[in-house]
Amino acid sequence: MQQVLLDFRTAPPAGGGDTAHLAASSGAQFRGDHWVLRAGGEAVIGFCCSPGSPLGRVTLVGSPRHVARRPVEIRMEANGTLVWTREGLPSSRTRELERFDIPASVLRPGQNALTVRNCGPEDSVYRLYKVFFEPLT
């Protein structure tokens, strides 16, 4: 599978092939070039894996923000299985790169789902700008 990018500065591409697309959102709002995930909010990103070409690494470009200056907790699930979590310190507008691997056992040929969830305190906010998918080498 080639590297696939989901960039929220433009409209998400239609699903199909090896492209990624925003499949659903709850508690999230689009703000021009990024999604804002408030506490309890989530964005579900659909992506396709070709047989024999398992996905390996995911890179998020995002920025945690918290009014009360407490850590923000972001969780990632692939097909309902927790694959990564981070308790991030609040920041102003600094975009951070977060990289994690999805175990091959969690993925399936064809359509898959990656859920980005803000599990932080009530007034926490996470801004999601881009998502890269790439195979491990």
mmCIF file with all atom_site columns, C-alpha atoms in Angstrom:
data_model
loop_
_atom_site.group_PDB
_atom_site.id
_atom_site.type_symbol
_atom_site.label_atom_id
_atom_site.label_alt_id
_atom_site.label_comp_id
_atom_site.label_asym_id
_atom_site.label_entity_id
_atom_site.label_seq_id
_atom_site.pdbx_PDB_ins_code
_atom_site.Cartn_x
_atom_site.Cartn_y
_atom_site.Cartn_z
_atom_site.occupancy
_atom_site.B_iso_or_equiv
_atom_site.pdbx_formal_charge
_atom_site.auth_seq_id
_atom_site.auth_comp_id
_atom_site.auth_asym_id
_atom_site.auth_atom_id
_atom_site.pdbx_PDB_model_num
ATOM 1   C CA . MET A 1 1   ? 0.000   0.000  0.000  1.00 0.00 ? 1   MET A CA 1
ATOM 2   C CA . GLN A 1 2   ? 1.300   3.425  -0.854 1.00 0.00 ? 2   GLN A CA 1
ATOM 3   C CA . GLN A 1 3   ? 1.366   6.264  1.637  1.00 0.00 ? 3   GLN A CA 1
ATOM 4   C CA . VAL A 1 4   ? -2.074  7.855  1.926  1.00 0.00 ? 4   VAL A CA 1
ATOM 5   C CA . LEU A 1 5   ? -2.755  11.302 3.316  1.00 0.00 ? 5   LEU A CA 1
ATOM 6   C CA . LEU A 1 6   ? -5.953  12.713 4.744  1.00 0.00 ? 6   LEU A CA 1
ATOM 7   C CA . ASP A 1 7   ? -5.524  16.493 4.827  1.00 0.00 ? 7   ASP A CA 1
ATOM 8   C CA . PHE A 1 8   ? -8.428  18.444 6.294  1.00 0.00 ? 8   PHE A CA 1
ATOM 9   C CA . ARG A 1 9   ? -7.435  21.679 4.547  1.00 0.00 ? 9   ARG A CA 1
ATOM 10  C CA . THR A 1 10  ? -9.342  20.341 1.550  1.00 0.00 ? 10  THR A CA 1
ATOM 11  C CA . ALA A 1 11  ? -12.516 18.300 1.261  1.00 0.00 ? 11  ALA A CA 1
ATOM 12  C CA . PRO A 1 12  ? -11.906 14.667 2.271  1.00 0.00 ? 12  PRO A CA 1
ATOM 13  C CA . PRO A 1 13  ? -11.569 12.411 -0.795 1.00 0.00 ? 13  PRO A CA 1
ATOM 14  C CA . ALA A 1 14  ? -14.333 9.951  -1.591 1.00 0.00 ? 14  ALA A CA 1
ATOM 15  C CA . GLY A 1 15  ? -13.714 6.461  -0.220 1.00 0.00 ? 15  GLY A CA 1
ATOM 16  C CA . GLY A 1 16  ? -12.495 3.655  -2.402 1.00 0.00 ? 16  GLY A CA 1
ATOM 17  C CA . GLY A 1 17  ? -9.226  2.092  -3.425 1.00 0.00 ? 17  GLY A CA 1
ATOM 18  C CA . ASP A 1 18  ? -6.405  2.902  -1.042 1.00 0.00 ? 18  ASP A CA 1
ATOM 19  C CA . THR A 1 19  ? -7.685  6.380  -0.168 1.00 0.00 ? 19  THR A CA 1
ATOM 20  C CA . ALA A 1 20  ? -8.605  7.474  3.318  1.00 0.00 ? 20  ALA A CA 1
ATOM 21  C CA . HIS A 1 21  ? -11.714 9.485  4.103  1.00 0.00 ? 21  HIS A CA 1
ATOM 22  C CA . LEU A 1 22  ? -13.544 10.933 7.081  1.00 0.00 ? 22  LEU A CA 1
ATOM 23  C CA . ALA A 1 23  ? -16.330 8.396  7.612  1.00 0.00 ? 23  ALA A CA 1
ATOM 24  C CA . ALA A 1 24  ? -18.128 9.965  10.588 1.00 0.00 ? 24  ALA A CA 1
ATOM 25  C CA . SER A 1 25  ? -17.758 12.424 13.418 1.00 0.00 ? 25  SER A CA 1
ATOM 26  C CA . SER A 1 26  ? -19.466 13.026 16.737 1.00 0.00 ? 26  SER A CA 1
ATOM 27  C CA . GLY A 1 27  ? -18.677 15.944 19.010 1.00 0.00 ? 27  GLY A CA 1
ATOM 28  C CA . ALA A 1 28  ? -16.378 17.295 16.304 1.00 0.00 ? 28  ALA A CA 1
ATOM 29  C CA . GLN A 1 29  ? -16.547 20.470 14.242 1.00 0.00 ? 29  GLN A CA 1
ATOM 30  C CA . PHE A 1 30  ? -14.784 21.445 11.040 1.00 0.00 ? 30  PHE A CA 1
ATOM 31  C CA . ARG A 1 31  ? -12.893 24.750 11.376 1.00 0.00 ? 31  ARG A CA 1
ATOM 32  C CA . GLY A 1 32  ? -11.526 25.625 7.934  1.00 0.00 ? 32  GLY A CA 1
ATOM 33  C CA . ASP A 1 33  ? -8.328  23.552 7.949  1.00 0.00 ? 33  ASP A CA 1
ATOM 34  C CA . HIS A 1 34  ? -8.809  21.113 10.833 1.00 0.00 ? 34  HIS A CA 1
ATOM 35  C CA . TRP A 1 35  ? -11.308 19.178 12.932 1.00 0.00 ? 35  TRP A CA 1
ATOM 36  C CA . VAL A 1 36  ? -11.884 20.301 16.505 1.00 0.00 ? 36  VAL A CA 1
ATOM 37  C CA . LEU A 1 37  ? -12.573 17.358 18.821 1.00 0.00 ? 37  LEU A CA 1
ATOM 38  C CA . ARG A 1 38  ? -14.071 18.460 22.121 1.00 0.00 ? 38  ARG A CA 1
ATOM 39  C CA . ALA A 1 39  ? -14.104 16.230 25.230 1.00 0.00 ? 39  ALA A CA 1
ATOM 40  C CA . GLY A 1 40  ? -15.952 13.032 24.362 1.00 0.00 ? 40  GLY A CA 1
ATOM 41  C CA . GLY A 1 41  ? -15.770 13.840 20.639 1.00 0.00 ? 41  GLY A CA 1
ATOM 42  C CA . GLU A 1 42  ? -14.452 11.530 17.974 1.00 0.00 ? 42  GLU A CA 1
ATOM 43  C CA . ALA A 1 43  ? -13.669 11.334 14.271 1.00 0.00 ? 43  ALA A CA 1
ATOM 44  C CA . VAL A 1 44  ? -13.780 8.009  12.414 1.00 0.00 ? 44  VAL A CA 1
ATOM 45  C CA . ILE A 1 45  ? -11.439 7.713  9.434  1.00 0.00 ? 45  ILE A CA 1
ATOM 46  C CA . GLY A 1 46  ? -12.105 4.959  6.931  1.00 0.00 ? 46  GLY A CA 1
ATOM 47  C CA . PHE A 1 47  ? -9.238  3.446  4.963  1.00 0.00 ? 47  PHE A CA 1
ATOM 48  C CA . CYS A 1 48  ? -8.675  0.426  2.766  1.00 0.00 ? 48  CYS A CA 1
ATOM 49  C CA . CYS A 1 49  ? -5.925  -2.193 3.063  1.00 0.00 ? 49  CYS A CA 1
ATOM 50  C CA . SER A 1 50  ? -5.019  -4.328 0.072  1.00 0.00 ? 50  SER A CA 1
ATOM 51  C CA . PRO A 1 51  ? -4.507  -8.054 0.735  1.00 0.00 ? 51  PRO A CA 1
ATOM 52  C CA . GLY A 1 52  ? -0.820  -8.767 1.319  1.00 0.00 ? 52  GLY A CA 1
ATOM 53  C CA . SER A 1 53  ? -0.011  -5.092 1.947  1.00 0.00 ? 53  SER A CA 1
ATOM 54  C CA . PRO A 1 54  ? -0.814  -4.478 5.614  1.00 0.00 ? 54  PRO A CA 1
ATOM 55  C CA . LEU A 1 55  ? -0.789  -0.981 7.015  1.00 0.00 ? 55  LEU A CA 1
ATOM 56  C CA . GLY A 1 56  ? 2.022   -0.330 9.410  1.00 0.00 ? 56  GLY A CA 1
ATOM 57  C CA . ARG A 1 57  ? 2.424   3.222  10.650 1.00 0.00 ? 57  ARG A CA 1
ATOM 58  C CA . VAL A 1 58  ? 0.065   6.135  11.251 1.00 0.00 ? 58  VAL A CA 1
ATOM 59  C CA . THR A 1 59  ? 1.213   9.738  11.697 1.00 0.00 ? 59  THR A CA 1
ATOM 60  C CA . LEU A 1 60  ? -1.177  12.365 13.052 1.00 0.00 ? 60  LEU A CA 1
ATOM 61  C CA . VAL A 1 61  ? -0.633  16.093 12.817 1.00 0.00 ? 61  VAL A CA 1
ATOM 62  C CA . GLY A 1 62  ? -2.588  17.605 15.676 1.00 0.00 ? 62  GLY A CA 1
ATOM 63  C CA . SER A 1 63  ? -2.525  20.020 18.547 1.00 0.00 ? 63  SER A CA 1
ATOM 64  C CA . PRO A 1 64  ? -3.953  19.531 22.049 1.00 0.00 ? 64  PRO A CA 1
ATOM 65  C CA . ARG A 1 65  ? -5.397  22.580 23.755 1.00 0.00 ? 65  ARG A CA 1
ATOM 66  C CA . HIS A 1 66  ? -6.910  22.843 27.199 1.00 0.00 ? 66  HIS A CA 1
ATOM 67  C CA . VAL A 1 67  ? -8.368  25.935 28.816 1.00 0.00 ? 67  VAL A CA 1
ATOM 68  C CA . ALA A 1 68  ? -7.523  24.817 32.366 1.00 0.00 ? 68  ALA A CA 1
ATOM 69  C CA . ARG A 1 69  ? -3.956  23.833 31.296 1.00 0.00 ? 69  ARG A CA 1
ATOM 70  C CA . ARG A 1 70  ? -4.320  20.194 32.288 1.00 0.00 ? 70  ARG A CA 1
ATOM 71  C CA . PRO A 1 71  ? -3.240  17.282 30.061 1.00 0.00 ? 71  PRO A CA 1
ATOM 72  C CA . VAL A 1 72  ? -5.490  16.172 27.202 1.00 0.00 ? 72  VAL A CA 1
ATOM 73  C CA . GLU A 1 73  ? -5.938  12.434 26.568 1.00 0.00 ? 73  GLU A CA 1
ATOM 74  C CA . ILE A 1 74  ? -6.248  11.244 22.952 1.00 0.00 ? 74  ILE A CA 1
ATOM 75  C CA . ARG A 1 75  ? -7.037  7.604  22.133 1.00 0.00 ? 75  ARG A CA 1
ATOM 76  C CA . MET A 1 76  ? -6.800  5.817  18.796 1.00 0.00 ? 76  MET A CA 1
ATOM 77  C CA . GLU A 1 77  ? -8.705  2.664  17.975 1.00 0.00 ? 77  GLU A CA 1
ATOM 78  C CA . ALA A 1 78  ? -8.318  0.558  14.837 1.00 0.00 ? 78  ALA A CA 1
ATOM 79  C CA . ASN A 1 79  ? -11.417 -1.534 14.129 1.00 0.00 ? 79  ASN A CA 1
ATOM 80  C CA . GLY A 1 80  ? -12.496 -1.150 17.779 1.00 0.00 ? 80  GLY A CA 1
ATOM 81  C CA . THR A 1 81  ? -9.134  -2.137 19.302 1.00 0.00 ? 81  THR A CA 1
ATOM 82  C CA . LEU A 1 82  ? -7.107  0.421  21.272 1.00 0.00 ? 82  LEU A CA 1
ATOM 83  C CA . VAL A 1 83  ? -3.770  0.846  19.452 1.00 0.00 ? 83  VAL A CA 1
ATOM 84  C CA . TRP A 1 84  ? -2.399  4.110  20.883 1.00 0.00 ? 84  TRP A CA 1
ATOM 85  C CA . THR A 1 85  ? -3.074  6.613  23.636 1.00 0.00 ? 85  THR A CA 1
ATOM 86  C CA . ARG A 1 86  ? -1.360  9.826  24.624 1.00 0.00 ? 86  ARG A CA 1
ATOM 87  C CA . GLU A 1 87  ? -1.796  12.239 27.453 1.00 0.00 ? 87  GLU A CA 1
ATOM 88  C CA . GLY A 1 88  ? -0.599  15.466 25.885 1.00 0.00 ? 88  GLY A CA 1
ATOM 89  C CA . LEU A 1 89  ? 0.310   18.683 27.527 1.00 0.00 ? 89  LEU A CA 1
ATOM 90  C CA . PRO A 1 90  ? -1.719  21.646 26.332 1.00 0.00 ? 90  PRO A CA 1
ATOM 91  C CA . SER A 1 91  ? -0.155  23.889 23.757 1.00 0.00 ? 91  SER A CA 1
ATOM 92  C CA . SER A 1 92  ? -1.034  27.073 21.994 1.00 0.00 ? 92  SER A CA 1
ATOM 93  C CA . ARG A 1 93  ? -1.081  26.477 18.243 1.00 0.00 ? 93  ARG A CA 1
ATOM 94  C CA . THR A 1 94  ? 1.952   24.208 17.898 1.00 0.00 ? 94  THR A CA 1
ATOM 95  C CA . ARG A 1 95  ? 1.208   21.271 15.619 1.00 0.00 ? 95  ARG A CA 1
ATOM 96  C CA . GLU A 1 96  ? 2.714   18.015 16.813 1.00 0.00 ? 96  GLU A CA 1
ATOM 97  C CA . LEU A 1 97  ? 3.551   14.848 14.902 1.00 0.00 ? 97  LEU A CA 1
ATOM 98  C CA . GLU A 1 98  ? 2.408   11.668 16.644 1.00 0.00 ? 98  GLU A CA 1
ATOM 99  C CA . ARG A 1 99  ? 3.508   8.310  15.215 1.00 0.00 ? 99  ARG A CA 1
ATOM 100 C CA . PHE A 1 100 ? 2.291   4.867  16.182 1.00 0.00 ? 100 PHE A CA 1
ATOM 101 C CA . ASP A 1 101 ? 2.065   1.415  14.640 1.00 0.00 ? 101 ASP A CA 1
ATOM 102 C CA . ILE A 1 102 ? -1.096  -0.597 14.117 1.00 0.00 ? 102 ILE A CA 1
ATOM 103 C CA . PRO A 1 103 ? -0.529  -4.327 14.695 1.00 0.00 ? 103 PRO A CA 1
ATOM 104 C CA . ALA A 1 104 ? -1.193  -6.371 11.560 1.00 0.00 ? 104 ALA A CA 1
ATOM 105 C CA . SER A 1 105 ? -3.489  -8.643 13.602 1.00 0.00 ? 105 SER A CA 1
ATOM 106 C CA . VAL A 1 106 ? -5.938  -5.743 14.072 1.00 0.00 ? 106 VAL A CA 1
ATOM 107 C CA . LEU A 1 107 ? -6.219  -4.960 10.345 1.00 0.00 ? 107 LEU A CA 1
ATOM 108 C CA . ARG A 1 108 ? -8.263  -6.777 7.741  1.00 0.00 ? 108 ARG A CA 1
ATOM 109 C CA . PRO A 1 109 ? -8.149  -6.759 3.943  1.00 0.00 ? 109 PRO A CA 1
ATOM 110 C CA . GLY A 1 110 ? -10.543 -4.168 2.572  1.00 0.00 ? 110 GLY A CA 1
ATOM 111 C CA . GLN A 1 111 ? -12.264 -1.478 4.619  1.00 0.00 ? 111 GLN A CA 1
ATOM 112 C CA . ASN A 1 112 ? -10.948 -0.551 8.099  1.00 0.00 ? 112 ASN A CA 1
ATOM 113 C CA . ALA A 1 113 ? -11.738 2.217  10.592 1.00 0.00 ? 113 ALA A CA 1
ATOM 114 C CA . LEU A 1 114 ? -9.436  4.387  12.696 1.00 0.00 ? 114 LEU A CA 1
ATOM 115 C CA . THR A 1 115 ? -11.184 6.311  15.490 1.00 0.00 ? 115 THR A CA 1
ATOM 116 C CA . VAL A 1 116 ? -9.576  9.428  17.002 1.00 0.00 ? 116 VAL A CA 1
ATOM 117 C CA . ARG A 1 117 ? -11.220 10.112 20.383 1.00 0.00 ? 117 ARG A CA 1
ATOM 118 C CA . ASN A 1 118 ? -10.720 12.961 22.870 1.00 0.00 ? 118 ASN A CA 1
ATOM 119 C CA . CYS A 1 119 ? -11.019 11.372 26.328 1.00 0.00 ? 119 CYS A CA 1
ATOM 120 C CA . GLY A 1 120 ? -9.764  14.436 28.156 1.00 0.00 ? 120 GLY A CA 1
ATOM 121 C CA . PRO A 1 121 ? -11.507 16.538 30.816 1.00 0.00 ? 121 PRO A CA 1
ATOM 122 C CA . GLU A 1 122 ? -14.651 18.511 30.075 1.00 0.00 ? 122 GLU A CA 1
ATOM 123 C CA . ASP A 1 123 ? -13.059 21.604 28.553 1.00 0.00 ? 123 ASP A CA 1
ATOM 124 C CA . SER A 1 124 ? -10.331 19.833 26.558 1.00 0.00 ? 124 SER A CA 1
ATOM 125 C CA . VAL A 1 125 ? -9.904  20.347 22.814 1.00 0.00 ? 125 VAL A CA 1
ATOM 126 C CA . TYR A 1 126 ? -7.821  18.471 20.227 1.00 0.00 ? 126 TYR A CA 1
ATOM 127 C CA . ARG A 1 127 ? -7.254  19.901 16.754 1.00 0.00 ? 127 ARG A CA 1
ATOM 128 C CA . LEU A 1 128 ? -6.653  17.297 14.028 1.00 0.00 ? 128 LEU A CA 1
ATOM 129 C CA . TYR A 1 129 ? -4.988  18.604 10.840 1.00 0.00 ? 129 TYR A CA 1
ATOM 130 C CA . LYS A 1 130 ? -3.650  15.638 8.864  1.00 0.00 ? 130 LYS A CA 1
ATOM 131 C CA . VAL A 1 131 ? -3.374  11.857 8.963  1.00 0.00 ? 131 VAL A CA 1
ATOM 132 C CA . PHE A 1 132 ? -0.716  9.836  7.070  1.00 0.00 ? 132 PHE A CA 1
ATOM 133 C CA . PHE A 1 133 ? -0.904  6.068  6.560  1.00 0.00 ? 133 PHE A CA 1
ATOM 134 C CA . GLU A 1 134 ? 2.192   4.200  5.425  1.00 0.00 ? 134 GLU A CA 1
ATOM 135 C CA . PRO A 1 135 ? 3.568   0.646  5.342  1.00 0.00 ? 135 PRO A CA 1
ATOM 136 C CA . LEU A 1 136 ? 6.403   -0.402 7.617  1.00 0.00 ? 136 LEU A CA 1
ATOM 137 C CA . THR A 1 137 ? 9.634   -1.107 5.776  1.00 0.00 ? 137 THR A CA 1
#
